[in-house]
Amino acid sequence: MSAVLSQQRHPIAFFSKKLSPRMQAASAYDREMFAISEAVRKWQQYLLGCNQRSLKSLLHQTIQTPGQQKWLTKLLGYDFEIHYTPGRDNPVADALSRLPSSTVLLFSAMSSAMPVVLDQLWNYYSSHAARQALVTHLSKQPESTLTYSLSSGLILYKDSIFIPDIDGLRRSLIFVFHATTEGGHSRARATAARLSASFYWPKLLAAIKAFIRQCAICQSNKCSTQKQLGTLQPLPIPRQVWEDLSMDFITHLPVSAGKTVIWVIFDRLTKYAHFISLPPRFTAVSLASEFSRTIYRLHGLPKSIVSDRDRIFHSNFWRELFRLSGTTLAFSSAYHPQTDVQMEVLNRVLETYLRCFVAETPRRWSQFLHLAEYWYNTTRHMSIGMPPFRALYGRNPPLVVHYLTDQSKVAAVGDLIRLHRDALAVARYHLSRAQQQSVHRRVSHKLGCCFFGPFFILRQIGPVTYELELPAGARIHPVFQVSLLKPFVGEPPATCGALPPDVMNADGPRHPCRILAPRAGSLPTQPQFLIQWEDQDASDASWVSLDELRSAHPALDLEDKVQIDEGSIDTAQTMLSPVKPEGPSTCKITTKR
């Protein structure tokens, strides 16, 4: 409610008050009586007047409610008449009772930015001749155009402030309405709807789209909904059985007979697989021995092996062993398990099989591993249309005759077969549950960045793979499939972007730990040392020349002297310790010639 006290058309006092919820729900007659009584109470020393037509006959009507009787008693003793005045003829009281406009609310919310915007606009209008002429024209002839008008020295397009193209003012406004907490990094149309409610300039939506395309935060944190880049590059089809293999590890299993890892190896042509259980700690040497006992004695050496970038498969021993054997090692690119999706599916199938049989007793999984291998190899594979057993041996696997109760005369045999039958019943029960299982506990990355960078492209490796310039100390492989990349829009930064902490400085550059043995190089002045590296097994030791050691690790100090002539060394294992060099970086190695 609002009221104005005036005398001979000159205002004396103003009064406004917010109605309570109960009064807001009352009738118009009650609200008008309440307004009169409140005005009388506020201005008791004045002669009041009211502008409501419905109250002209107030004193001549029957008072119906207790509230009306209470308010009427407050009016007794005053000499006044009630005259009706339309709202258009009573602008003062009408203005006091109206809500503020959205433009005023917007200016209040942007109190820190709007003075700067208005100052720039006023300075621009006063200095720019064409705009000043438009302001003068609109001030003299406001009805000459239906789209533009003048208000408080500002040009309005309909009801929005017109923003000329001056000194990045438009870009600053887009930043406020997009990149702040109020903007929320919304998409182009949502930002345009919020901005166009108060401002206008030609091609506003196109300018917002260009700004958002170059927004670094949006590029890093918004997932792409477009089709992935690149084309499918399937692995070549092998020509002979067990010439092209794939291998992977299933780790972090419950301890079963001292084993926690399953090494999965399968032939990419016949899909025949071998499952090998491994202890929690194994090296490339022990893995090579197991490969010789299980794979080499049955199928010989392969021509190629596809695997992920596990540290065992990337060790010096493993790569050198198969290089000398003539086997090509093919590694997947970083964060792209689709390179060998068959292996990922096989791992999931094996885990499901074991889960069905040992869900109640997980530590017995090693007892079912050989059964899982036979089950997989004798089950029809959808890719080849037959069981892997038949694809490898050219015949169907032997049938398992169903056992009838009390058919065997040996009790131990009957007990063993019944145990297997009971296990199958448990498997069927858990298979029905496995179809409805979902993962409830996992590390959530929902609020993590979708992309990291930007990083510069060093070179193109293959049709759909690129090598990136990653930060020093990154533990991930720098080659990525194009589906994991997207071009960066905007001015490239001076330095490359950052990676998450869990992939930084975990491995870092290799540092030598000790010298195991020396040997003469191709030149008399270029001796070589067998170096064991930090956090690596002695089997991964490699020969490094003296020049390479000096250039790669200039801040190393040999605690014991190394004698190069006659192939001798003072100690069989010389410890290396890093020291901070003073002056030029050198490697302190004492030699005799």
Coordinates of C-alpha atoms in Angstrom, one line a residue:
M1 CA 0.0 0.0 0.0
S2 CA 1.1 3.6 -0.5
A3 CA -0.2 7.1 0.2
V4 CA 0.8 10.6 -0.5
L5 CA -0.3 13.7 1.4
S6 CA -0.6 16.8 -0.8
Q7 CA -2.0 20.3 -0.6
Q8 CA -3.0 22.2 -3.7
R9 CA -1.1 19.7 -5.8
H10 CA 2.1 20.1 -3.8
P11 CA 3.3 16.9 -2.0
I12 CA 3.8 17.2 1.7
A13 CA 4.7 13.6 2.8
F14 CA 4.9 10.1 1.4
F15 CA 4.1 6.8 3.0
S16 CA 4.3 3.1 1.8
K17 CA 4.0 -0.2 3.7
K18 CA 4.1 -3.8 2.7
L19 CA 0.9 -5.7 3.4
S20 CA 1.0 -8.8 5.6
P21 CA 0.1 -12.2 4.1
R22 CA -3.3 -12.1 5.9
M23 CA -4.0 -8.6 4.6
Q24 CA -2.9 -9.5 1.0
A25 CA -5.6 -12.3 1.1
A26 CA -8.3 -9.8 2.2
S27 CA -10.8 -8.2 -0.1
A28 CA -10.2 -4.9 -1.9
Y29 CA -12.7 -3.2 0.4
D30 CA -10.8 -4.3 3.5
R31 CA -7.5 -3.3 2.0
E32 CA -8.7 0.1 1.1
M33 CA -10.1 0.7 4.6
F34 CA -6.8 -0.5 6.1
A35 CA -4.9 1.9 3.9
I36 CA -7.0 4.8 5.1
S37 CA -6.7 3.9 8.8
E38 CA -2.9 3.5 8.5
A39 CA -2.6 6.8 6.7
V40 CA -4.6 8.5 9.4
R41 CA -2.5 7.0 12.1
K42 CA 0.7 8.1 10.3
W43 CA -0.5 11.7 9.7
Q44 CA -2.7 12.5 12.6
Q45 CA -1.7 16.2 12.5
Y46 CA -2.9 16.6 8.9
L47 CA -6.2 16.6 7.1
L48 CA -6.3 13.4 5.2
G49 CA -7.6 12.5 1.8
C50 CA -8.0 9.2 0.0
N51 CA -8.1 8.4 -3.7
Q52 CA -10.3 5.3 -3.8
R53 CA -13.7 5.3 -5.5
S54 CA -14.9 2.3 -3.6
L55 CA -14.7 4.2 -0.3
K56 CA -16.6 7.3 -1.3
S57 CA -19.7 6.0 0.4
L58 CA -17.8 4.5 3.3
L59 CA -19.6 6.4 6.1
H60 CA -23.0 5.7 4.5
Q61 CA -22.6 2.0 4.2
T62 CA -23.3 -0.8 6.7
I63 CA -20.1 -1.9 8.4
Q64 CA -20.0 -5.7 8.1
T65 CA -16.8 -7.1 9.7
P66 CA -15.1 -6.5 13.0
G67 CA -12.0 -5.3 11.1
Q68 CA -14.0 -2.6 9.4
Q69 CA -15.6 -1.5 12.7
K70 CA -12.1 -1.2 14.2
W71 CA -10.8 0.9 11.3
L72 CA -13.9 3.1 11.2
T73 CA -13.4 4.1 14.8
K74 CA -10.0 5.4 13.9
L75 CA -11.5 7.8 11.4
L76 CA -14.0 9.4 13.8
G77 CA -13.2 13.0 14.7
Y78 CA -11.7 13.8 11.3
D79 CA -13.4 16.1 8.9
F80 CA -12.7 14.8 5.3
E81 CA -14.2 13.8 2.0
I82 CA -13.2 10.9 -0.2
H83 CA -12.6 11.7 -3.9
Y84 CA -11.7 9.1 -6.5
T85 CA -8.6 9.7 -8.7
P86 CA -7.7 7.2 -11.5
G87 CA -4.2 5.7 -11.3
R88 CA -2.9 7.4 -14.4
D89 CA -3.7 10.8 -12.8
N90 CA -2.1 9.8 -9.5
P91 CA 1.5 8.9 -10.5
V92 CA 3.1 9.6 -7.2
A93 CA 1.1 7.1 -5.1
D94 CA 1.0 4.6 -8.0
A95 CA 4.9 4.6 -8.3
L96 CA 5.2 4.0 -4.6
S97 CA 3.1 0.8 -4.8
R98 CA 4.8 -0.8 -7.8
L99 CA 7.6 -3.3 -7.8
P100 CA 11.0 -2.2 -9.2
S101 CA 11.7 -3.1 -12.8
S102 CA 14.1 -5.9 -13.8
T103 CA 16.6 -3.4 -15.1
V104 CA 16.9 -1.9 -11.7
L105 CA 17.4 -5.3 -10.1
L106 CA 20.0 -6.1 -12.7
F107 CA 21.9 -2.9 -12.0
S108 CA 21.8 -3.7 -8.3
A109 CA 23.1 -7.2 -8.8
M110 CA 25.9 -5.8 -11.0
S111 CA 26.6 -2.9 -8.8
S112 CA 30.4 -3.3 -9.2
A113 CA 30.4 -3.6 -13.0
M114 CA 27.6 -1.3 -14.1
P115 CA 29.1 2.0 -13.2
V116 CA 32.1 1.2 -15.4
V117 CA 29.8 0.2 -18.2
L118 CA 27.7 3.4 -17.9
D119 CA 30.8 5.6 -17.7
Q120 CA 32.2 4.0 -20.9
L121 CA 28.9 4.5 -22.7
W122 CA 28.6 8.1 -21.7
N123 CA 32.2 8.9 -22.6
Y124 CA 31.7 7.1 -26.0
Y125 CA 28.5 9.1 -26.7
S126 CA 30.2 12.4 -25.9
S127 CA 33.3 11.7 -28.0
H128 CA 31.9 9.9 -31.0
A129 CA 30.3 12.3 -33.5
A130 CA 27.9 9.8 -35.1
R131 CA 26.6 8.5 -31.8
Q132 CA 26.3 12.0 -30.4
A133 CA 24.2 13.0 -33.4
L134 CA 22.0 10.0 -32.8
V135 CA 21.6 10.9 -29.2
T136 CA 20.7 14.5 -30.1
H137 CA 18.2 13.3 -32.7
L138 CA 16.5 10.9 -30.3
S139 CA 16.3 13.5 -27.6
K140 CA 14.6 16.0 -30.0
Q141 CA 12.4 13.5 -31.8
P142 CA 11.8 10.5 -29.6
E143 CA 8.9 9.2 -31.8
S144 CA 11.0 9.2 -35.0
T145 CA 12.0 5.5 -34.6
L146 CA 10.1 2.6 -33.1
T147 CA 13.1 0.5 -32.2
Y148 CA 15.6 3.1 -30.7
S149 CA 14.9 5.5 -27.9
L150 CA 16.8 7.6 -25.4
S151 CA 16.7 7.2 -21.6
S152 CA 19.0 8.8 -19.0
G153 CA 21.5 9.6 -21.7
L154 CA 21.6 6.0 -23.0
I155 CA 20.5 4.6 -26.3
L156 CA 17.9 1.8 -25.9
Y157 CA 17.0 -0.8 -28.5
K158 CA 13.4 -1.5 -27.5
D159 CA 13.9 -2.1 -23.7
S160 CA 17.6 -3.1 -23.8
I161 CA 20.7 -0.9 -23.6
F162 CA 22.5 -0.6 -26.9
I163 CA 26.2 -1.5 -26.6
P164 CA 28.5 -0.2 -29.3
D165 CA 31.7 -1.9 -30.3
I166 CA 34.2 -0.1 -28.1
D167 CA 37.4 -1.2 -26.3
G168 CA 36.2 -4.8 -25.5
L169 CA 33.1 -3.7 -23.7
R170 CA 31.0 -6.3 -25.4
R171 CA 33.5 -9.0 -24.5
S172 CA 33.5 -7.8 -20.9
L173 CA 29.8 -8.1 -20.6
I174 CA 29.8 -11.6 -22.1
F175 CA 32.4 -12.6 -19.5
V176 CA 30.2 -11.3 -16.7
F177 CA 27.1 -13.1 -18.0
H178 CA 29.0 -16.4 -18.8
A179 CA 32.1 -16.9 -16.7
T180 CA 31.0 -15.7 -13.3
T181 CA 29.1 -17.7 -10.7
E182 CA 25.8 -16.0 -11.9
G183 CA 26.6 -17.0 -15.5
G184 CA 27.6 -20.6 -14.6
H185 CA 29.5 -21.1 -17.9
S186 CA 26.1 -21.7 -19.6
R187 CA 25.8 -22.6 -23.2
A188 CA 25.5 -20.0 -25.9
R189 CA 21.7 -19.6 -26.1
A190 CA 21.2 -19.6 -22.3
T191 CA 23.9 -16.9 -22.0
A192 CA 22.3 -14.9 -24.8
A193 CA 18.9 -15.0 -23.2
R194 CA 20.3 -13.7 -19.9
L195 CA 22.4 -11.0 -21.6
S196 CA 19.8 -9.8 -24.1
A197 CA 17.3 -9.1 -21.3
S198 CA 19.3 -6.0 -20.6
F199 CA 21.7 -5.3 -23.4
Y200 CA 21.7 -5.5 -27.2
W201 CA 24.1 -5.3 -30.1
P202 CA 24.0 -6.8 -33.6
K203 CA 25.0 -10.4 -34.0
L204 CA 25.0 -10.9 -30.2
L205 CA 24.5 -14.7 -30.3
A206 CA 27.4 -15.1 -32.8
A207 CA 29.7 -13.1 -30.5
I208 CA 28.7 -15.3 -27.5
K209 CA 29.3 -18.5 -29.4
A210 CA 32.8 -17.3 -30.4
F211 CA 33.6 -16.4 -26.8
I212 CA 32.4 -19.7 -25.5
R213 CA 34.4 -21.6 -28.1
Q214 CA 37.6 -20.0 -26.8
C215 CA 36.7 -20.3 -23.1
A216 CA 39.4 -22.5 -21.6
I217 CA 37.3 -23.7 -18.6
C218 CA 34.5 -24.8 -20.9
Q219 CA 37.0 -26.6 -23.2
S220 CA 38.4 -28.5 -20.2
N221 CA 35.3 -29.3 -18.2
K222 CA 32.5 -29.9 -20.8
C223 CA 32.3 -33.3 -22.4
S224 CA 31.9 -33.3 -26.2
T225 CA 28.6 -34.5 -27.6
Q226 CA 29.9 -34.8 -31.1
K227 CA 31.0 -37.9 -32.9
Q228 CA 34.5 -39.0 -31.9
L229 CA 37.3 -38.1 -34.2
G230 CA 39.2 -40.6 -36.2
T231 CA 38.2 -43.8 -38.0
L232 CA 38.3 -47.4 -36.7
Q233 CA 41.7 -49.0 -37.2
P234 CA 41.2 -52.8 -36.5
L235 CA 44.1 -55.0 -35.8
P236 CA 45.2 -57.0 -38.8
I237 CA 43.8 -60.6 -39.1
P238 CA 46.5 -63.2 -38.2
R239 CA 47.4 -65.8 -40.8
Q240 CA 48.5 -68.7 -38.6
V241 CA 47.5 -69.9 -35.2
W242 CA 49.4 -68.7 -32.2
E243 CA 51.5 -66.3 -34.3
D244 CA 49.7 -63.1 -33.0
L245 CA 48.9 -63.0 -29.3
S246 CA 47.3 -60.7 -26.9
M247 CA 48.0 -60.6 -23.2
D248 CA 46.8 -58.7 -20.1
F249 CA 46.7 -59.0 -16.3
I250 CA 43.7 -59.3 -13.9
T251 CA 45.1 -58.0 -10.6
H252 CA 44.0 -57.3 -7.0
L253 CA 42.2 -60.6 -6.6
P254 CA 41.8 -62.2 -3.2
V255 CA 44.8 -64.3 -2.1
S256 CA 44.2 -67.9 -3.2
A257 CA 47.0 -70.4 -2.7
G258 CA 49.5 -67.4 -2.6
K259 CA 48.2 -66.0 -6.0
T260 CA 46.5 -62.7 -6.6
V261 CA 47.0 -62.2 -10.4
I262 CA 45.7 -63.9 -13.5
W263 CA 47.8 -63.6 -16.6
V264 CA 45.5 -63.9 -19.6
I265 CA 47.0 -64.9 -23.0
F266 CA 45.0 -65.7 -26.1
D267 CA 45.5 -66.3 -29.8
R268 CA 43.9 -63.6 -31.8
L269 CA 43.1 -66.0 -34.7
T270 CA 41.5 -69.0 -32.9
K271 CA 40.6 -67.1 -29.7
Y272 CA 42.1 -69.9 -27.7
A273 CA 43.2 -68.7 -24.3
H274 CA 45.4 -69.7 -21.4
F275 CA 44.9 -68.5 -17.8
I276 CA 48.0 -68.4 -15.6
S277 CA 47.9 -67.6 -11.9
L278 CA 50.7 -65.5 -10.6
P279 CA 51.9 -64.3 -7.1
P280 CA 51.4 -60.7 -6.2
R281 CA 55.1 -59.8 -6.8
F282 CA 56.6 -61.0 -10.1
T283 CA 59.3 -59.7 -12.4
A284 CA 59.9 -59.8 -16.1
V285 CA 62.3 -62.7 -15.6
S286 CA 59.8 -64.8 -13.8
L287 CA 57.1 -63.9 -16.3
A288 CA 59.4 -65.0 -19.2
S289 CA 60.0 -68.3 -17.5
E290 CA 56.3 -68.9 -17.1
F291 CA 55.7 -67.9 -20.7
S292 CA 58.3 -70.5 -21.8
R293 CA 56.7 -73.3 -19.7
T294 CA 53.1 -72.6 -20.6
I295 CA 53.1 -71.0 -24.1
Y296 CA 56.4 -71.7 -25.8
R297 CA 56.4 -75.4 -25.1
L298 CA 52.9 -75.8 -26.7
H299 CA 52.8 -73.2 -29.4
G300 CA 56.3 -71.8 -30.0
L301 CA 57.3 -68.2 -30.3
P302 CA 54.8 -65.7 -31.6
K303 CA 55.4 -63.1 -34.3
S304 CA 53.6 -60.3 -32.5
I305 CA 52.2 -59.6 -29.0
V306 CA 49.6 -56.9 -28.3
S307 CA 49.4 -55.6 -24.8
D308 CA 48.8 -52.5 -22.7
R309 CA 51.6 -50.3 -21.4
D310 CA 52.2 -52.3 -18.2
R311 CA 55.6 -51.6 -16.6
I312 CA 56.5 -55.4 -17.0
F313 CA 55.7 -55.4 -20.7
H314 CA 57.7 -52.1 -21.0
S315 CA 60.7 -53.3 -19.0
N316 CA 64.1 -53.5 -20.7
F317 CA 64.4 -57.3 -20.1
W318 CA 61.0 -58.0 -21.7
R319 CA 61.6 -55.8 -24.8
E320 CA 65.1 -57.0 -25.4
L321 CA 64.1 -60.7 -25.0
F322 CA 61.5 -60.6 -27.7
R323 CA 63.6 -58.3 -29.9
L324 CA 66.2 -61.0 -30.0
S325 CA 63.5 -63.6 -30.6
G326 CA 62.1 -61.7 -33.6
T327 CA 58.8 -60.9 -31.9
T328 CA 57.2 -57.5 -32.4
L329 CA 55.7 -55.9 -29.3
A330 CA 52.7 -53.7 -30.0
F331 CA 51.5 -51.5 -27.2
S332 CA 48.2 -49.7 -26.9
S333 CA 48.1 -45.9 -26.9
A334 CA 47.5 -44.0 -23.6
Y335 CA 44.0 -44.4 -22.1
H336 CA 42.7 -46.3 -25.1
P337 CA 41.7 -49.9 -24.1
Q338 CA 39.7 -50.2 -27.4
T339 CA 43.0 -51.1 -29.1
D340 CA 42.4 -54.7 -27.9
V341 CA 38.8 -54.8 -26.9
Q342 CA 38.7 -58.6 -27.3
M343 CA 41.1 -58.8 -24.3
E344 CA 38.9 -56.5 -22.2
V345 CA 35.8 -58.7 -23.0
L346 CA 37.7 -61.9 -22.2
N347 CA 38.8 -60.4 -18.8
R348 CA 35.2 -59.5 -18.0
V349 CA 34.0 -63.0 -19.0
L350 CA 36.6 -64.7 -16.9
E351 CA 35.8 -62.6 -13.9
T352 CA 32.1 -63.3 -14.2
Y353 CA 32.8 -67.1 -14.4
L354 CA 34.9 -67.1 -11.3
R355 CA 32.5 -64.8 -9.4
C356 CA 29.7 -67.3 -10.1
F357 CA 31.5 -70.2 -8.6
V358 CA 33.4 -68.6 -5.7
A359 CA 31.2 -65.7 -4.7
E360 CA 30.7 -67.3 -1.3
T361 CA 34.3 -68.3 -0.9
P362 CA 36.4 -65.9 -3.0
R363 CA 39.8 -67.3 -1.9
R364 CA 39.1 -70.5 -3.8
W365 CA 39.3 -68.9 -7.2
S366 CA 42.6 -70.6 -8.1
Q367 CA 40.9 -74.0 -7.8
F368 CA 38.5 -73.1 -10.6
L369 CA 41.0 -71.4 -13.0
H370 CA 41.8 -74.5 -15.0
L371 CA 38.0 -75.3 -15.3
A372 CA 37.4 -71.7 -16.4
E373 CA 40.0 -72.2 -19.2
Y374 CA 38.4 -75.4 -20.4
W375 CA 35.0 -73.8 -20.2
Y376 CA 36.0 -70.8 -22.3
N377 CA 37.9 -72.8 -24.9
T378 CA 35.0 -75.2 -25.4
T379 CA 32.3 -72.6 -25.6
R380 CA 31.1 -71.2 -28.9
H381 CA 32.8 -67.9 -29.7
M382 CA 30.6 -65.4 -31.5
S383 CA 33.4 -63.9 -33.5
I384 CA 34.5 -67.1 -35.2
G385 CA 31.2 -69.0 -35.0
M386 CA 32.7 -72.1 -33.2
P387 CA 34.5 -73.0 -30.0
P388 CA 38.2 -72.0 -29.9
F389 CA 39.0 -75.6 -29.2
R390 CA 37.6 -76.6 -32.6
A391 CA 39.3 -73.7 -34.3
L392 CA 42.7 -74.8 -33.0
Y393 CA 42.4 -78.6 -33.2
G394 CA 39.9 -79.0 -36.0
R395 CA 37.5 -81.1 -34.0
N396 CA 34.7 -80.6 -31.5
P397 CA 35.6 -80.8 -27.8
P398 CA 34.8 -84.1 -26.1
L399 CA 31.3 -84.3 -24.4
V400 CA 31.0 -84.5 -20.7
V401 CA 28.7 -87.5 -19.8
H402 CA 26.1 -86.6 -17.2
Y403 CA 26.7 -88.4 -13.9
L404 CA 23.8 -90.3 -12.3
T405 CA 23.6 -90.7 -8.6
D406 CA 25.2 -93.9 -7.3
Q407 CA 26.5 -94.7 -10.8
S408 CA 30.1 -94.9 -9.6
K409 CA 31.3 -97.7 -7.4
V410 CA 34.1 -95.6 -5.9
A411 CA 32.7 -93.2 -3.3
A412 CA 35.5 -90.7 -3.7
V413 CA 34.7 -90.3 -7.4
G414 CA 31.0 -89.8 -6.7
D415 CA 31.8 -87.2 -4.1
L416 CA 34.0 -85.3 -6.5
I417 CA 31.4 -85.3 -9.3
R418 CA 28.6 -84.3 -6.8
L419 CA 30.8 -81.4 -5.6
H420 CA 31.2 -80.2 -9.2
R421 CA 27.4 -80.5 -9.7
D422 CA 26.7 -78.5 -6.6
A423 CA 29.1 -75.9 -7.8
L424 CA 27.2 -75.6 -11.1
A425 CA 24.0 -75.1 -9.1
V426 CA 25.6 -72.3 -7.2
A427 CA 26.9 -70.9 -10.5
R428 CA 23.5 -70.8 -12.0
Y429 CA 22.2 -68.9 -8.9
H430 CA 24.9 -66.3 -9.1
L431 CA 24.6 -65.9 -12.9
S432 CA 20.9 -64.9 -12.4
R433 CA 22.1 -62.3 -9.8
A434 CA 25.0 -61.1 -12.0
Q435 CA 22.6 -60.0 -14.7
Q436 CA 21.2 -57.4 -12.3
Q437 CA 24.4 -56.4 -10.5
S438 CA 25.6 -52.8 -10.6
V439 CA 28.7 -51.1 -9.2
H440 CA 27.8 -49.2 -6.0
R441 CA 31.2 -48.3 -4.7
R442 CA 33.7 -46.7 -6.9
V443 CA 35.9 -43.7 -7.1
S444 CA 33.8 -40.9 -8.4
H445 CA 35.3 -38.6 -11.1
K446 CA 32.0 -36.9 -11.9
L447 CA 33.3 -33.5 -11.0
G448 CA 36.8 -34.0 -12.5
C449 CA 38.0 -32.3 -15.7
C450 CA 37.0 -34.0 -18.9
F451 CA 40.0 -32.8 -20.8
F452 CA 43.5 -31.6 -19.8
G453 CA 45.8 -29.3 -21.6
P454 CA 46.3 -27.8 -24.0
F455 CA 49.4 -29.6 -25.2
F456 CA 51.3 -29.2 -28.5
I457 CA 51.4 -31.9 -31.1
L458 CA 54.9 -33.1 -31.8
R459 CA 54.2 -35.5 -34.7
Q460 CA 51.6 -37.8 -36.2
I461 CA 52.5 -41.5 -35.4
G462 CA 49.8 -43.3 -37.4
P463 CA 46.5 -42.5 -39.2
V464 CA 44.7 -41.8 -35.9
T465 CA 47.4 -41.5 -33.3
Y466 CA 49.4 -38.4 -32.3
E467 CA 52.4 -37.8 -30.0
L468 CA 51.9 -34.8 -27.6
E469 CA 54.4 -32.7 -25.7
L470 CA 53.6 -33.7 -22.1
P471 CA 55.1 -32.0 -19.1
A472 CA 58.4 -33.4 -17.8
G473 CA 57.8 -36.2 -15.3
A474 CA 54.5 -37.4 -16.7
R475 CA 54.1 -41.1 -16.2
I476 CA 51.7 -41.7 -19.1
H477 CA 52.6 -42.5 -22.6
P478 CA 52.6 -39.4 -24.9
V479 CA 50.9 -41.1 -27.8
F480 CA 47.1 -40.8 -27.9
Q481 CA 44.3 -41.9 -30.1
V482 CA 42.6 -39.1 -31.9
S483 CA 39.2 -39.9 -30.2
L484 CA 40.7 -38.8 -26.9
L485 CA 41.8 -35.4 -28.3
K486 CA 40.0 -32.2 -29.4
P487 CA 41.5 -29.1 -30.9
F488 CA 42.1 -26.1 -28.6
V489 CA 40.3 -22.9 -29.7
G490 CA 41.9 -19.6 -28.9
E491 CA 45.3 -18.2 -28.4
P492 CA 47.7 -21.0 -27.4
P493 CA 49.5 -20.5 -24.0
A494 CA 53.2 -19.9 -23.7
T495 CA 53.6 -23.2 -21.8
C496 CA 51.8 -26.5 -22.1
G497 CA 49.0 -27.4 -19.7
A498 CA 49.0 -29.4 -16.5
L499 CA 48.1 -33.0 -15.8
P500 CA 46.4 -34.4 -12.7
P501 CA 48.8 -35.2 -9.8
D502 CA 48.2 -39.0 -10.0
V503 CA 49.9 -39.2 -13.4
M504 CA 52.7 -36.8 -12.6
N505 CA 56.1 -37.6 -11.0
A506 CA 55.1 -41.2 -10.2
D507 CA 57.9 -42.6 -12.3
G508 CA 59.7 -39.6 -13.5
P509 CA 63.0 -39.8 -15.2
R510 CA 65.1 -42.9 -14.5
H511 CA 67.9 -42.5 -12.0
P512 CA 70.8 -44.9 -11.7
C513 CA 71.1 -46.8 -8.5
R514 CA 74.3 -48.8 -8.8
I515 CA 76.9 -50.1 -11.3
L516 CA 76.7 -53.9 -11.7
A517 CA 79.6 -54.4 -14.1
P518 CA 81.8 -52.5 -16.7
R519 CA 82.7 -53.5 -20.2
A520 CA 84.8 -52.0 -23.0
G521 CA 82.8 -50.0 -25.6
S522 CA 83.2 -49.8 -29.4
L523 CA 85.9 -47.2 -28.8
P524 CA 88.6 -47.3 -26.2
T525 CA 87.5 -44.0 -24.8
Q526 CA 83.9 -45.0 -24.6
P527 CA 83.5 -47.6 -21.8
Q528 CA 80.1 -48.9 -20.9
F529 CA 78.5 -49.7 -17.5
L530 CA 75.7 -52.1 -16.6
I531 CA 73.4 -49.7 -14.6
Q532 CA 70.6 -50.8 -12.3
W533 CA 67.9 -48.2 -12.1
E534 CA 66.0 -47.0 -9.1
D535 CA 62.8 -48.9 -8.3
Q536 CA 63.6 -51.5 -10.9
D537 CA 64.8 -55.1 -10.6
A538 CA 68.4 -56.1 -11.5
S539 CA 67.1 -58.0 -14.5
D540 CA 66.1 -54.6 -16.0
A541 CA 69.7 -53.3 -15.8
S542 CA 71.0 -51.9 -19.1
W543 CA 74.4 -51.0 -20.6
V544 CA 75.0 -47.2 -20.8
S545 CA 78.1 -45.5 -22.2
L546 CA 80.1 -43.0 -20.2
D547 CA 79.1 -40.1 -22.4
E548 CA 75.4 -41.0 -22.0
L549 CA 75.7 -41.2 -18.3
R550 CA 77.4 -37.9 -18.1
S551 CA 74.9 -36.1 -20.3
A552 CA 71.8 -37.6 -18.8
H553 CA 72.9 -37.4 -15.1
P554 CA 75.5 -34.7 -14.7
A555 CA 74.9 -34.5 -10.9
L556 CA 75.9 -38.0 -10.0
D557 CA 78.9 -38.9 -7.8
L558 CA 80.5 -42.3 -7.7
E559 CA 81.4 -43.1 -4.1
D560 CA 84.0 -45.7 -5.3
K561 CA 86.4 -45.3 -8.1
V562 CA 85.7 -47.1 -11.3
Q563 CA 88.7 -48.5 -13.1
I564 CA 88.1 -48.9 -16.8
D565 CA 91.4 -50.4 -18.1
E566 CA 91.6 -54.2 -18.1
G567 CA 87.9 -54.4 -17.5
S568 CA 88.3 -54.2 -13.7
I569 CA 86.2 -52.3 -11.2
D570 CA 87.0 -51.7 -7.5
T571 CA 83.6 -53.0 -6.2
A572 CA 81.2 -55.3 -8.0
Q573 CA 78.3 -53.0 -7.1
T574 CA 79.1 -49.3 -7.0
M575 CA 76.4 -47.2 -5.3
L576 CA 75.5 -43.9 -7.0
S577 CA 74.4 -40.8 -5.0
P578 CA 73.1 -37.5 -6.5
V579 CA 75.0 -34.4 -5.4
K580 CA 74.2 -30.8 -6.1
P581 CA 76.8 -29.5 -8.6
E582 CA 78.7 -26.3 -8.0
G583 CA 79.5 -24.6 -11.2
P584 CA 79.4 -26.6 -14.4
S585 CA 77.6 -30.0 -14.1
T586 CA 80.1 -32.8 -14.2
C587 CA 80.0 -36.6 -13.5
K588 CA 82.8 -37.5 -11.1
I589 CA 84.3 -40.7 -12.6
T590 CA 88.0 -41.5 -12.2
T591 CA 89.5 -43.5 -15.1
K592 CA 93.0 -44.7 -15.9
R593 CA 94.5 -45.1 -19.3

